[in-house]
Amino acid sequence: MLFNIYVKELKDCFRDRRTLLLSVVLPIVLMTGFVFLFEQLGSHGKDEVYTVAVTQSFDEADRAIFANYKNLEFIEVNDPKSAVLDGLAIIGLEFSRSFKDVEKSNDAIKITIIGDALSQNSAIVMSNIENALSDYERTIISERLQQHKVDISTIEPFSIVYEETIDGDFSLAMLAYLIPLILAVSVGIGAGPAAADLFAGEKERKTMEALLMTPIKRSTLLLAKWLAVATIATLTGLVTLIVIVMEIFLFTTDLKAAISLGKEPYIVVVIAILVVIVYALVCASILMLTSILAKTIKEAQTYSAPILMLILVPAFYVMGLGVNELTFFDFVIPIVNLFAIFKELLLGITQYNHIAMTLISNLALTLIIFIICRILFMKDRWVMNS
Amino acid sequence: MKHVSFEVKQGEVLGLLGENGAGKTTLLRTIATLLEPTAGQVQVGGFNTVKESAEIQKKIGVLFGSETGLYDRFTARENLEYFAMLYGLGKHETKVRIDELSKMFGMRDYLSRKVGDFSKGMRQKVAIARTVIHNPQIIIFDEPTTGLDITSSNVFRQLIHQLKREGKTIIFSSHIVEEVSMLCDAVAMIHQGELVYHGTLEQLYEQEGSRDLNYIFMSKLVRGGDDYAV
């Protein structure tokens, strides 16, 4: 009986075009868009040639400073700032005099870099120019010190070496952390219409009363409906996850390099699937609760939308932490731990005690919400509109 | 509701009359186990509606007015099959029953179409078929012909006659007095939540000295016994 009701509920949901659209089509479109956006952001500037506006006094000696930066193309204009404002160049560069006779004069050359710090392209070019000038500055200082028989190490008492605790490109890895966030939102959006329809919708259309007048136990009805919502939530999560994994590994280079799945990638994928299923169960329970509390589909959506938005809070909290900063509590608190565990998984870390804590705490939360739903569902007030 | 006490005999058709808001639907919902009485008790087929609701639910079929309780994205057949399954009917029994009912209501042409595309009359026919799919002994209809065209109303009346011949116990509320006088053996009149009359139609006619149920209804309920010129 439970299975038959479950199958009927699923059939009913999938005949609703909104469910199909939001649980299957939307994750595919959304994730495809994000994967290619991330890939483009990650590889940004690698093959791009940027135009730098310089004054007409910009000569070969000046140009030689940037010889190693093949992605910089210089155009000579009267007013570099106007050229930047008119969109002719990304950056404007002005020297108070040429570097041609820099060795002969100790007068400092004033360099003006004109750009828009809010533009990613502008920031990349500014960084390139600053690096080129720093290198050249160091060369000049070294030469001048040698003339005075002073070793460069005299003015450089130490050197700094940066060593990352994570493998790969850090900025790309940060982008990769957005994946669980999108996954979480997708699951909520995918299962939302089904949850609203199966409880609030049935109350609104009065089909719930017809069901309640049959000899079926309310708890059986509730379980079948929850299973249907959980199935759709899981399906959305898995479709999203599969789309992410396939597209990253088949169609991207930089993003693939940024995500380290460690030595046991298949185990990481299996754990990721488990985590997605558990999140889907939590999500299905929350959505079921909001739908039971509501009298209409619209009301259910009004309740569920801000709750699903709240999920962004733990996601951003975890995103701001390093993997070494995650504490015991981050793996105990439901939902927070889902993002924490994903952070570890994306770095190829599989801590089984963390995984167990995450799964158990979220399953416990699911059970608690389900019990609350059952208590409400047994009361006529919450199960019938009249 | 208060001071409501009456009995419906097996195989009897009882008409429930009352103005809008008199308490007819509340009474029917209580009998149908959807509402719990705050005081007193309701027994259906010897079972208590609160303590033994599951037993009652197996024996009754209920249809509340225009609330058809049908799934729009399902075909008429799928709706009937689903409710037959909920009532524990086997596959063969369900098929036979759907054939019988679709013949009775003239639904064969649209049995495989989705309910969402149906007219009000078509929906109501499927809803009535859904109500009796499990061949219940006791049937409750709350204003079942509201909004129906003449043909659909007549089909419903034929159904009541047939169910009556089959010995079913039927309680239905209606604001169409003629319908009640045509179909019912007994009548219960509700006014402001109180039962003001319960008995057979013949007893009522005799008591009121008129065979005009419309006149009796107006004098007893609407005008509280004031003079009423027909």
Coordinates of C-alpha atoms in Angstrom, one line a residue:
Chain A
M1 CA 0.0 0.0 0.0
L2 CA 2.8 2.4 1.0
F3 CA 4.6 1.7 -2.3
N4 CA 1.5 2.1 -4.4
I5 CA 0.8 5.5 -2.8
Y6 CA 4.4 6.5 -3.2
V7 CA 4.3 5.6 -6.9
K8 CA 1.1 7.5 -7.4
E9 CA 2.6 10.6 -5.7
L10 CA 5.7 10.4 -7.8
K11 CA 3.6 10.0 -11.0
D12 CA 1.5 13.0 -10.0
C13 CA 4.6 15.1 -9.3
F14 CA 6.3 14.3 -12.5
R15 CA 3.1 15.1 -14.5
D16 CA 3.5 18.6 -13.2
R17 CA 5.8 20.3 -15.7
R18 CA 7.1 22.6 -12.9
T19 CA 8.6 19.6 -11.1
L20 CA 10.2 18.2 -14.2
L21 CA 11.6 21.6 -15.1
L22 CA 12.9 22.5 -11.7
S23 CA 14.2 19.1 -10.6
V24 CA 15.8 17.9 -13.8
V25 CA 16.1 20.6 -16.5
L26 CA 17.0 23.5 -14.2
P27 CA 20.0 21.8 -12.4
I28 CA 21.4 20.8 -15.8
V29 CA 21.1 24.3 -17.2
L30 CA 22.2 26.0 -14.0
M31 CA 25.2 23.8 -13.4
T32 CA 26.3 23.9 -17.0
G33 CA 26.2 27.7 -16.9
F34 CA 28.2 27.8 -13.6
V35 CA 30.8 25.2 -14.7
F36 CA 31.6 27.1 -17.8
L37 CA 31.5 30.5 -16.0
F38 CA 34.0 29.2 -13.4
E39 CA 36.2 27.7 -16.1
Q40 CA 36.2 31.0 -17.9
L41 CA 36.9 32.9 -14.7
G42 CA 39.7 30.5 -13.8
S43 CA 41.4 30.8 -17.1
H44 CA 40.8 34.5 -17.3
G45 CA 43.7 36.4 -18.9
K46 CA 45.8 33.5 -19.9
D47 CA 45.4 33.9 -23.7
E48 CA 44.1 37.4 -23.6
V49 CA 46.0 40.4 -25.0
Y50 CA 45.5 43.6 -23.1
T51 CA 46.0 47.1 -24.6
V52 CA 48.0 49.6 -22.6
A53 CA 47.8 53.3 -23.6
V54 CA 51.2 55.1 -23.4
T55 CA 52.4 58.5 -24.3
Q56 CA 54.3 59.1 -27.5
S57 CA 57.5 59.5 -25.6
F58 CA 57.3 55.8 -24.7
D59 CA 60.4 54.4 -26.3
E60 CA 62.2 51.0 -26.9
A61 CA 63.9 51.2 -23.4
D62 CA 60.6 51.6 -21.7
R63 CA 59.0 48.8 -23.8
A64 CA 61.9 46.5 -22.9
I65 CA 60.8 46.5 -19.2
F66 CA 57.7 44.6 -20.2
A67 CA 59.3 42.3 -22.7
N68 CA 58.4 39.2 -20.7
Y69 CA 54.7 40.2 -20.7
K70 CA 53.6 39.1 -24.1
N71 CA 50.0 39.7 -23.3
L72 CA 50.5 43.5 -23.1
E73 CA 50.1 45.5 -26.3
F74 CA 51.1 49.2 -26.2
I75 CA 49.4 51.9 -28.2
E76 CA 50.8 55.4 -28.3
V77 CA 48.3 58.2 -27.6
N78 CA 48.3 61.8 -26.7
D79 CA 46.4 61.3 -23.5
P80 CA 46.4 57.8 -21.9
K81 CA 43.6 58.7 -19.4
S82 CA 41.3 59.7 -22.2
A83 CA 42.1 56.5 -24.1
V84 CA 41.2 54.4 -21.1
L85 CA 38.0 56.4 -20.5
D86 CA 37.1 56.0 -24.2
G87 CA 37.6 52.2 -24.0
L88 CA 40.6 52.2 -26.3
A89 CA 42.9 50.7 -23.7
I90 CA 42.5 48.7 -20.4
I91 CA 45.2 50.7 -18.6
G92 CA 47.0 54.0 -19.1
L93 CA 50.7 54.3 -18.4
E94 CA 52.7 57.5 -18.1
F95 CA 56.4 58.0 -17.3
S96 CA 57.7 61.4 -16.3
R97 CA 60.7 60.6 -18.5
S98 CA 62.2 57.7 -20.4
F99 CA 64.1 54.8 -18.8
K100 CA 66.7 55.2 -21.6
D101 CA 69.1 57.2 -19.4
V102 CA 68.0 55.8 -16.0
E103 CA 71.6 54.7 -15.2
K104 CA 72.9 58.2 -15.7
S105 CA 70.5 60.1 -13.4
N106 CA 69.5 59.5 -9.8
D107 CA 66.3 61.5 -10.2
A108 CA 63.3 59.2 -9.6
I109 CA 61.0 58.7 -12.5
K110 CA 57.4 59.3 -11.7
I111 CA 55.1 56.5 -13.0
T112 CA 51.4 56.9 -13.3
I113 CA 49.1 53.9 -13.8
I114 CA 45.6 54.8 -14.8
G115 CA 42.9 52.1 -14.4
D116 CA 39.7 50.8 -12.9
A117 CA 40.3 48.7 -9.8
L118 CA 36.8 47.2 -10.0
S119 CA 37.6 45.8 -13.5
Q120 CA 39.1 42.3 -13.4
N121 CA 41.0 42.9 -16.7
S122 CA 42.3 46.2 -15.3
A123 CA 43.4 44.6 -12.1
I124 CA 45.2 41.8 -14.0
V125 CA 47.1 44.4 -16.2
M126 CA 47.9 46.6 -13.2
S127 CA 49.4 43.6 -11.4
N128 CA 51.4 42.7 -14.5
I129 CA 52.8 46.2 -14.9
E130 CA 53.6 46.5 -11.1
N131 CA 55.4 43.2 -11.3
A132 CA 57.4 44.2 -14.3
L133 CA 58.4 47.5 -12.8
S134 CA 59.3 45.9 -9.5
D135 CA 61.6 43.4 -11.2
Y136 CA 63.2 46.2 -13.2
E137 CA 63.5 48.4 -10.1
R138 CA 65.4 45.5 -8.4
T139 CA 67.7 45.2 -11.4
I140 CA 68.5 48.9 -11.3
I141 CA 69.1 48.8 -7.5
S142 CA 71.4 45.8 -7.9
E143 CA 73.4 47.4 -10.6
R144 CA 73.8 50.7 -8.7
L145 CA 74.9 48.7 -5.5
Q146 CA 77.4 46.8 -7.6
Q147 CA 78.9 50.0 -8.7
H148 CA 79.5 50.8 -5.1
K149 CA 80.8 47.3 -4.4
V150 CA 77.8 46.5 -2.2
D151 CA 76.1 43.1 -2.5
I152 CA 72.3 43.1 -3.0
S153 CA 71.8 40.9 0.0
T154 CA 72.9 43.8 2.2
I155 CA 69.5 45.5 1.6
E156 CA 67.6 42.2 1.5
P157 CA 68.1 40.6 4.9
F158 CA 65.3 38.0 4.3
S159 CA 63.2 36.5 1.6
I160 CA 59.6 35.3 1.8
V161 CA 58.4 32.0 0.4
Y162 CA 54.7 31.4 0.3
E163 CA 53.6 27.8 0.7
E164 CA 49.9 26.8 0.3
T165 CA 48.4 24.1 2.4
I166 CA 46.0 23.2 -0.4
D167 CA 47.0 21.9 -3.9
G168 CA 46.1 23.7 -7.1
D169 CA 45.1 27.2 -7.9
F170 CA 43.7 28.9 -4.7
S171 CA 41.3 31.3 -6.5
L172 CA 39.9 28.4 -8.5
A173 CA 39.5 26.3 -5.4
M174 CA 37.5 29.2 -3.9
L175 CA 35.2 29.1 -6.9
A176 CA 34.8 25.4 -6.5
Y177 CA 33.5 25.9 -3.0
L178 CA 30.5 27.6 -4.5
I179 CA 29.5 24.2 -6.0
P180 CA 27.9 22.8 -2.8
L181 CA 26.1 26.1 -2.3
I182 CA 24.6 25.9 -5.8
L183 CA 23.9 22.2 -5.1
A184 CA 22.0 23.1 -1.9
V185 CA 19.9 25.7 -3.6
S186 CA 19.2 23.4 -6.5
V187 CA 17.8 20.7 -4.2
G188 CA 15.6 23.2 -2.5
I189 CA 14.3 24.6 -5.7
G190 CA 13.8 21.2 -7.3
A191 CA 11.8 19.6 -4.5
G192 CA 9.9 22.8 -3.5
P193 CA 7.0 22.5 -6.0
A194 CA 6.4 18.8 -5.2
A195 CA 6.4 19.4 -1.4
A196 CA 4.1 22.3 -1.7
D197 CA 1.8 20.4 -4.0
L198 CA 1.6 17.1 -2.0
F199 CA 0.4 18.7 1.2
A200 CA -0.7 22.4 0.9
G201 CA -1.8 21.7 -2.7
E202 CA -3.9 18.7 -1.7
K203 CA -5.5 20.7 1.1
E204 CA -6.2 23.6 -1.3
R205 CA -7.8 21.2 -3.9
K206 CA -9.6 19.2 -1.1
T207 CA -8.1 16.0 -2.4
M208 CA -6.6 15.6 1.1
E209 CA -10.1 15.2 2.6
A210 CA -10.9 12.5 0.1
L211 CA -7.8 10.7 1.1
L212 CA -8.5 11.1 4.8
M213 CA -11.9 9.5 4.4
T214 CA -10.3 6.3 3.1
P215 CA -9.1 3.6 5.6
I216 CA -5.5 4.5 4.9
K217 CA -3.5 5.4 8.1
R218 CA -2.4 9.0 8.1
S219 CA 1.1 7.9 9.0
T220 CA 1.3 5.7 5.9
L221 CA 0.1 8.6 3.8
L222 CA 2.6 11.0 5.4
L223 CA 5.5 8.5 4.9
A224 CA 4.6 7.9 1.2
K225 CA 4.4 11.6 0.5
W226 CA 7.7 12.3 2.3
L227 CA 9.3 9.5 0.4
A228 CA 8.1 11.1 -2.9
V229 CA 9.4 14.6 -1.9
A230 CA 12.7 13.0 -0.7
T231 CA 13.0 11.1 -4.0
I232 CA 12.6 14.2 -6.1
A233 CA 15.0 16.1 -3.8
T234 CA 17.5 13.3 -4.2
L235 CA 17.0 13.1 -7.9
T236 CA 17.6 16.9 -8.2
G237 CA 20.7 16.6 -6.0
L238 CA 22.1 13.7 -8.0
V239 CA 21.4 15.2 -11.4
T240 CA 23.1 18.4 -10.2
L241 CA 26.1 16.4 -8.9
I242 CA 26.4 14.2 -12.0
V243 CA 26.2 17.3 -14.2
I244 CA 28.9 19.0 -12.2
V245 CA 31.3 16.0 -12.1
M246 CA 30.8 15.1 -15.8
E247 CA 31.1 18.6 -17.1
I248 CA 34.2 19.4 -14.9
F249 CA 36.0 16.3 -15.9
L250 CA 35.0 16.2 -19.5
F251 CA 34.9 19.8 -20.6
T252 CA 37.2 21.9 -18.3
T253 CA 40.9 22.1 -17.8
D254 CA 41.5 24.8 -15.1
L255 CA 38.5 23.8 -12.9
K256 CA 39.5 20.2 -13.1
A257 CA 43.0 21.0 -12.0
A258 CA 41.7 23.2 -9.2
I259 CA 39.6 20.4 -7.7
S260 CA 41.7 17.7 -6.0
L261 CA 39.8 14.6 -5.2
G262 CA 42.9 13.1 -3.5
K263 CA 44.2 9.6 -4.0
E264 CA 40.8 7.9 -3.9
P265 CA 38.6 9.9 -6.2
Y266 CA 35.9 7.2 -6.4
I267 CA 35.5 7.1 -2.6
V268 CA 35.2 10.9 -2.6
V269 CA 32.5 10.7 -5.3
V270 CA 30.6 8.0 -3.3
I271 CA 30.7 10.1 -0.1
A272 CA 29.6 13.2 -2.1
I273 CA 26.6 11.2 -3.3
L274 CA 25.8 10.1 0.3
V275 CA 26.1 13.6 1.5
V276 CA 23.8 14.9 -1.3
I277 CA 21.2 12.2 -0.4
V278 CA 21.3 13.1 3.3
Y279 CA 20.9 16.8 2.4
A280 CA 18.0 15.9 0.2
L281 CA 16.3 14.1 3.1
V282 CA 16.8 17.1 5.4
C283 CA 15.5 19.4 2.7
A284 CA 12.5 17.2 2.0
S285 CA 11.6 17.2 5.7
I286 CA 11.9 21.0 6.0
L287 CA 9.8 21.5 2.9
M288 CA 7.2 19.0 4.1
L289 CA 6.9 20.8 7.4
T290 CA 6.4 24.2 5.6
S291 CA 3.8 22.6 3.4
I292 CA 1.9 21.0 6.3
L293 CA 1.8 24.4 8.1
A294 CA 0.4 26.1 5.0
K295 CA -3.1 26.1 3.6
T296 CA -2.2 26.9 0.0
I297 CA 0.6 26.3 -2.4
K298 CA 1.4 30.0 -2.4
E299 CA 1.6 30.1 1.4
A300 CA 3.9 27.0 1.4
Q301 CA 6.2 28.7 -1.0
T302 CA 6.1 31.9 1.2
Y303 CA 7.3 29.8 4.1
S304 CA 9.9 27.7 2.3
A305 CA 11.6 30.5 0.3
P306 CA 13.2 32.3 3.3
I307 CA 14.1 29.0 5.0
L308 CA 16.0 27.9 1.9
M309 CA 17.7 31.2 1.8
L310 CA 18.9 30.7 5.4
I311 CA 21.0 27.8 4.1
L312 CA 23.2 30.4 2.5
V313 CA 24.3 31.5 6.0
P314 CA 26.2 28.3 7.0
A315 CA 27.4 28.0 3.4
F316 CA 29.1 31.4 3.5
Y317 CA 30.3 30.8 7.0
V318 CA 32.1 27.6 6.0
M319 CA 33.3 29.2 2.7
G320 CA 35.3 31.8 4.8
L321 CA 37.1 29.1 6.8
G322 CA 40.2 27.2 5.9
V323 CA 40.0 23.5 6.0
N324 CA 42.4 23.5 9.0
E325 CA 40.1 25.9 10.9
L326 CA 37.1 23.6 10.8
T327 CA 36.3 22.4 14.4
F328 CA 34.4 19.5 15.9
F329 CA 31.3 21.6 16.1
D330 CA 31.4 22.4 12.4
F331 CA 31.0 18.7 11.8
V332 CA 28.3 18.2 14.4
I333 CA 25.9 21.0 13.5
P334 CA 23.5 19.8 10.8
I335 CA 23.6 21.6 7.4
V336 CA 26.8 23.5 8.5
N337 CA 28.6 20.1 8.4
L338 CA 27.3 19.4 4.9
F339 CA 29.2 22.4 3.6
A340 CA 32.2 21.5 5.9
I341 CA 32.4 18.0 4.6
F342 CA 32.1 19.2 1.0
K343 CA 35.0 21.5 1.6
E344 CA 37.1 18.6 2.7
L345 CA 36.0 16.4 -0.1
L346 CA 36.9 19.0 -2.7
L347 CA 40.4 19.0 -1.4
G348 CA 40.5 15.2 -1.5
I349 CA 40.3 14.8 2.3
T350 CA 38.2 11.9 3.6
Q351 CA 38.0 12.0 7.4
Y352 CA 35.7 9.1 8.2
N353 CA 34.8 10.4 11.7
H354 CA 33.7 13.7 10.1
I355 CA 31.7 11.9 7.5
A356 CA 30.0 9.7 10.1
M357 CA 29.1 12.7 12.3
T358 CA 27.7 14.6 9.3
L359 CA 25.5 11.8 8.2
I360 CA 24.3 10.9 11.7
S361 CA 23.5 14.5 12.7
N362 CA 21.6 15.2 9.5
L363 CA 19.7 12.0 9.7
A364 CA 18.8 12.8 13.3
L365 CA 17.5 16.2 12.2
T366 CA 15.5 14.6 9.5
L367 CA 13.9 12.3 12.0
I368 CA 13.1 15.1 14.4
I369 CA 11.4 17.2 11.7
F370 CA 9.6 14.1 10.4
I371 CA 8.3 13.4 14.0
I372 CA 7.1 17.0 14.2
C373 CA 5.4 16.6 10.8
R374 CA 3.7 13.4 12.0
I375 CA 2.4 15.1 15.1
L376 CA 0.9 17.9 13.0
F377 CA -0.4 15.6 10.3
M378 CA -2.4 13.6 12.9
K379 CA -4.2 16.8 13.9
D380 CA -7.2 17.8 11.8
R381 CA -6.3 21.5 12.1
W382 CA -3.1 21.1 10.1
V383 CA -4.3 18.5 7.6
M384 CA -7.6 20.1 6.5
N385 CA -8.3 23.7 5.6
S386 CA -11.8 23.8 6.9
Chain B
M1 CA -24.2 22.0 16.7
K2 CA -26.3 21.1 19.8
H3 CA -29.1 18.7 20.7
V4 CA -28.8 16.7 17.5
S5 CA -29.8 13.2 17.9
F6 CA -31.3 10.9 15.2
E7 CA -31.0 7.5 13.7
V8 CA -30.9 6.5 10.1
K9 CA -32.2 3.0 9.3
Q10 CA -30.3 0.6 7.1
G11 CA -31.4 1.1 3.5
E12 CA -33.0 4.4 4.2
V13 CA -32.5 7.6 2.2
L14 CA -32.3 10.6 4.5
G15 CA -32.5 14.1 3.3
L16 CA -30.8 16.8 5.3
L17 CA -32.4 20.2 4.9
G18 CA -31.3 23.5 6.2
E19 CA -30.3 27.0 5.2
N20 CA -26.7 27.9 4.4
G21 CA -24.7 27.9 7.6
A22 CA -27.3 25.8 9.5
G23 CA -24.7 23.1 10.2
K24 CA -25.5 20.5 7.5
T25 CA -21.9 20.1 6.3
T26 CA -20.6 20.1 9.9
L27 CA -23.0 17.3 10.7
L28 CA -22.0 15.3 7.6
R29 CA -18.3 15.8 8.3
T30 CA -18.8 14.5 11.8
I31 CA -20.6 11.4 10.5
A32 CA -17.9 11.0 7.9
T33 CA -15.2 10.9 10.7
L34 CA -13.6 14.1 9.5
L35 CA -14.6 16.1 12.6
E36 CA -14.7 14.9 16.2
P37 CA -17.8 15.9 18.2
T38 CA -17.0 18.1 21.2
A39 CA -19.7 16.4 23.2
G40 CA -21.8 13.3 22.6
Q41 CA -21.0 10.6 20.1
V42 CA -21.8 9.5 16.6
Q43 CA -22.1 5.8 15.6
V44 CA -22.0 4.6 12.1
G45 CA -22.8 0.9 11.5
G46 CA -22.3 0.3 15.2
F47 CA -18.8 1.9 15.2
N48 CA -17.8 5.0 17.0
T49 CA -16.6 7.8 14.7
V50 CA -13.7 8.8 17.0
K51 CA -12.5 5.5 18.3
E52 CA -13.3 3.2 15.3
S53 CA -13.0 5.6 12.4
A54 CA -11.0 3.1 10.3
E55 CA -13.8 0.6 10.4
I56 CA -16.3 3.3 9.4
Q57 CA -14.1 4.6 6.6
K58 CA -14.2 1.1 5.0
K59 CA -18.0 1.2 4.9
I60 CA -18.7 4.7 3.8
G61 CA -18.4 6.7 0.7
V62 CA -18.4 10.5 1.0
L63 CA -18.7 13.4 -1.5
F64 CA -18.7 16.9 -0.3
G65 CA -20.5 19.3 -2.8
S66 CA -18.3 20.5 -5.6
E67 CA -15.1 19.4 -3.8
T68 CA -14.6 16.5 -6.1
G69 CA -11.4 15.2 -4.5
L70 CA -9.9 14.3 -7.9
Y71 CA -6.4 14.6 -9.2
D72 CA -6.4 16.8 -12.2
R73 CA -3.2 15.4 -13.7
F74 CA -4.7 11.9 -13.6
T75 CA -7.2 10.4 -16.0
A76 CA -10.7 9.5 -14.7
R77 CA -9.6 5.8 -14.8
E78 CA -6.4 6.5 -12.8
N79 CA -8.4 8.4 -10.2
L80 CA -10.8 5.6 -9.8
E81 CA -8.1 3.0 -9.7
Y82 CA -6.2 4.9 -7.1
F83 CA -9.1 5.2 -4.7
A84 CA -10.1 1.6 -5.4
M85 CA -6.5 0.7 -4.3
L86 CA -6.9 2.8 -1.1
Y87 CA -10.1 1.0 -0.3
G88 CA -8.3 -2.3 -0.7
L89 CA -10.0 -3.5 -3.9
G90 CA -8.1 -6.1 -6.1
K91 CA -7.2 -5.4 -9.7
H92 CA -9.9 -7.5 -11.2
E93 CA -12.6 -6.2 -8.8
T94 CA -11.5 -2.6 -9.7
K95 CA -11.7 -3.2 -13.4
V96 CA -15.2 -4.7 -13.1
R97 CA -16.4 -1.9 -10.8
I98 CA -15.0 0.8 -13.1
D99 CA -16.7 -0.8 -16.1
E100 CA -20.0 -0.9 -14.2
L101 CA -19.8 2.7 -13.0
S102 CA -18.6 4.1 -16.4
K103 CA -21.5 2.4 -18.0
M104 CA -23.9 3.8 -15.4
F105 CA -22.6 7.4 -15.7
G106 CA -21.9 7.3 -19.4
M107 CA -18.2 8.0 -18.7
R108 CA -16.6 5.5 -21.2
D109 CA -15.7 8.2 -23.7
Y110 CA -13.6 10.2 -21.4
L111 CA -12.4 7.6 -19.0
S112 CA -8.9 7.8 -20.4
R113 CA -8.7 11.6 -20.4
K114 CA -7.2 13.8 -17.7
V115 CA -9.7 15.1 -15.2
G116 CA -8.2 18.6 -15.4
D117 CA -9.7 19.0 -18.9
F118 CA -13.2 18.0 -17.8
S119 CA -16.4 20.1 -17.5
K120 CA -18.0 20.5 -14.1
G121 CA -20.6 17.8 -14.9
M122 CA -18.0 15.3 -16.1
R123 CA -15.9 15.9 -12.9
Q124 CA -18.9 15.5 -10.7
K125 CA -19.8 12.1 -12.4
V126 CA -16.2 10.9 -11.8
A127 CA -16.3 12.1 -8.2
I128 CA -19.6 10.3 -7.6
A129 CA -18.1 7.2 -9.2
R130 CA -15.0 7.6 -6.9
T131 CA -17.3 7.9 -3.9
V132 CA -19.0 4.5 -4.6
I133 CA -16.0 2.7 -6.2
H134 CA -15.7 0.4 -3.2
N135 CA -19.4 -0.3 -3.1
P136 CA -19.9 1.2 0.3
Q137 CA -22.9 0.3 2.5
I138 CA -23.4 3.9 3.7
I139 CA -23.1 6.9 1.3
I140 CA -23.0 10.6 2.3
F141 CA -23.5 13.3 -0.3
D142 CA -23.3 17.0 0.6
E143 CA -25.2 19.0 -1.9
P144 CA -24.0 16.8 -4.8
T145 CA -26.1 18.5 -7.5
T146 CA -24.9 22.0 -6.8
G147 CA -23.8 23.6 -10.1
L148 CA -24.8 20.6 -12.2
D149 CA -26.8 20.8 -15.4
I150 CA -30.2 19.1 -15.7
T151 CA -28.7 16.0 -17.4
S152 CA -26.0 15.4 -14.7
S153 CA -28.6 16.1 -11.9
N154 CA -30.8 13.5 -13.4
V155 CA -28.0 11.0 -13.6
F156 CA -27.3 11.6 -10.0
R157 CA -31.0 11.0 -9.1
Q158 CA -31.0 7.8 -11.0
L159 CA -28.0 6.7 -9.1
I160 CA -29.7 7.4 -5.8
H161 CA -32.7 5.3 -7.0
Q162 CA -30.4 2.5 -7.9
L163 CA -28.4 2.6 -4.7
K164 CA -31.7 2.6 -2.8
R165 CA -32.7 -0.5 -4.7
E166 CA -29.4 -2.1 -3.7
G167 CA -30.3 -1.5 -0.1
K168 CA -27.7 1.2 0.6
T169 CA -28.1 3.7 3.4
I170 CA -27.8 7.2 2.0
I171 CA -27.6 10.6 3.7
F172 CA -27.6 13.6 1.5
S173 CA -28.0 17.3 2.1
S174 CA -29.6 19.5 -0.5
H175 CA -31.1 23.0 -0.8
I176 CA -33.3 21.7 -3.6
V177 CA -36.4 20.8 -1.7
E178 CA -38.0 19.0 -4.7
E179 CA -35.0 16.7 -4.9
V180 CA -35.4 15.7 -1.3
S181 CA -39.1 15.1 -1.6
M182 CA -38.5 13.0 -4.8
L183 CA -35.7 10.8 -3.4
C184 CA -35.9 10.6 0.4
D185 CA -37.7 8.3 2.7
A186 CA -37.0 10.5 5.7
V187 CA -35.9 14.0 6.4
A188 CA -33.9 15.8 9.0
M189 CA -34.2 19.6 9.3
I190 CA -31.4 21.6 10.8
H191 CA -31.8 25.2 11.9
Q192 CA -29.0 27.2 13.6
G193 CA -27.2 24.0 14.6
E194 CA -30.2 22.4 16.1
L195 CA -32.3 19.5 14.8
V196 CA -35.9 20.9 14.4
Y197 CA -37.4 17.8 12.7
H198 CA -36.5 14.2 12.0
G199 CA -38.9 11.6 10.7
T200 CA -40.4 10.2 7.6
L201 CA -41.7 12.4 4.9
E202 CA -45.2 11.0 5.3
Q203 CA -45.1 11.8 9.0
L204 CA -44.0 15.3 8.2
Y205 CA -46.7 15.9 5.6
E206 CA -49.3 14.6 8.1
Q207 CA -47.9 16.7 11.0
E208 CA -47.8 19.9 8.9
G209 CA -51.1 19.2 7.1
S210 CA -49.5 19.8 3.7
R211 CA -47.7 17.8 1.1
D212 CA -45.7 20.8 -0.1
L213 CA -42.2 20.3 1.3
N214 CA -41.2 23.7 0.0
Y215 CA -43.9 25.3 2.1
I216 CA -43.0 23.2 5.1
F217 CA -39.3 24.1 4.7
M218 CA -40.0 27.8 4.5
S219 CA -42.4 27.8 7.5
K220 CA -40.2 25.6 9.7
L221 CA -36.8 27.0 8.9
V222 CA -36.7 30.2 7.0
R223 CA -39.6 32.1 8.8
G224 CA -39.4 30.3 12.0
G225 CA -43.1 29.2 11.7
D226 CA -44.5 32.5 10.6
D227 CA -47.3 32.5 8.0
Y228 CA -46.0 31.8 4.6
A229 CA -48.2 32.2 1.6
V230 CA -47.4 29.7 -1.2

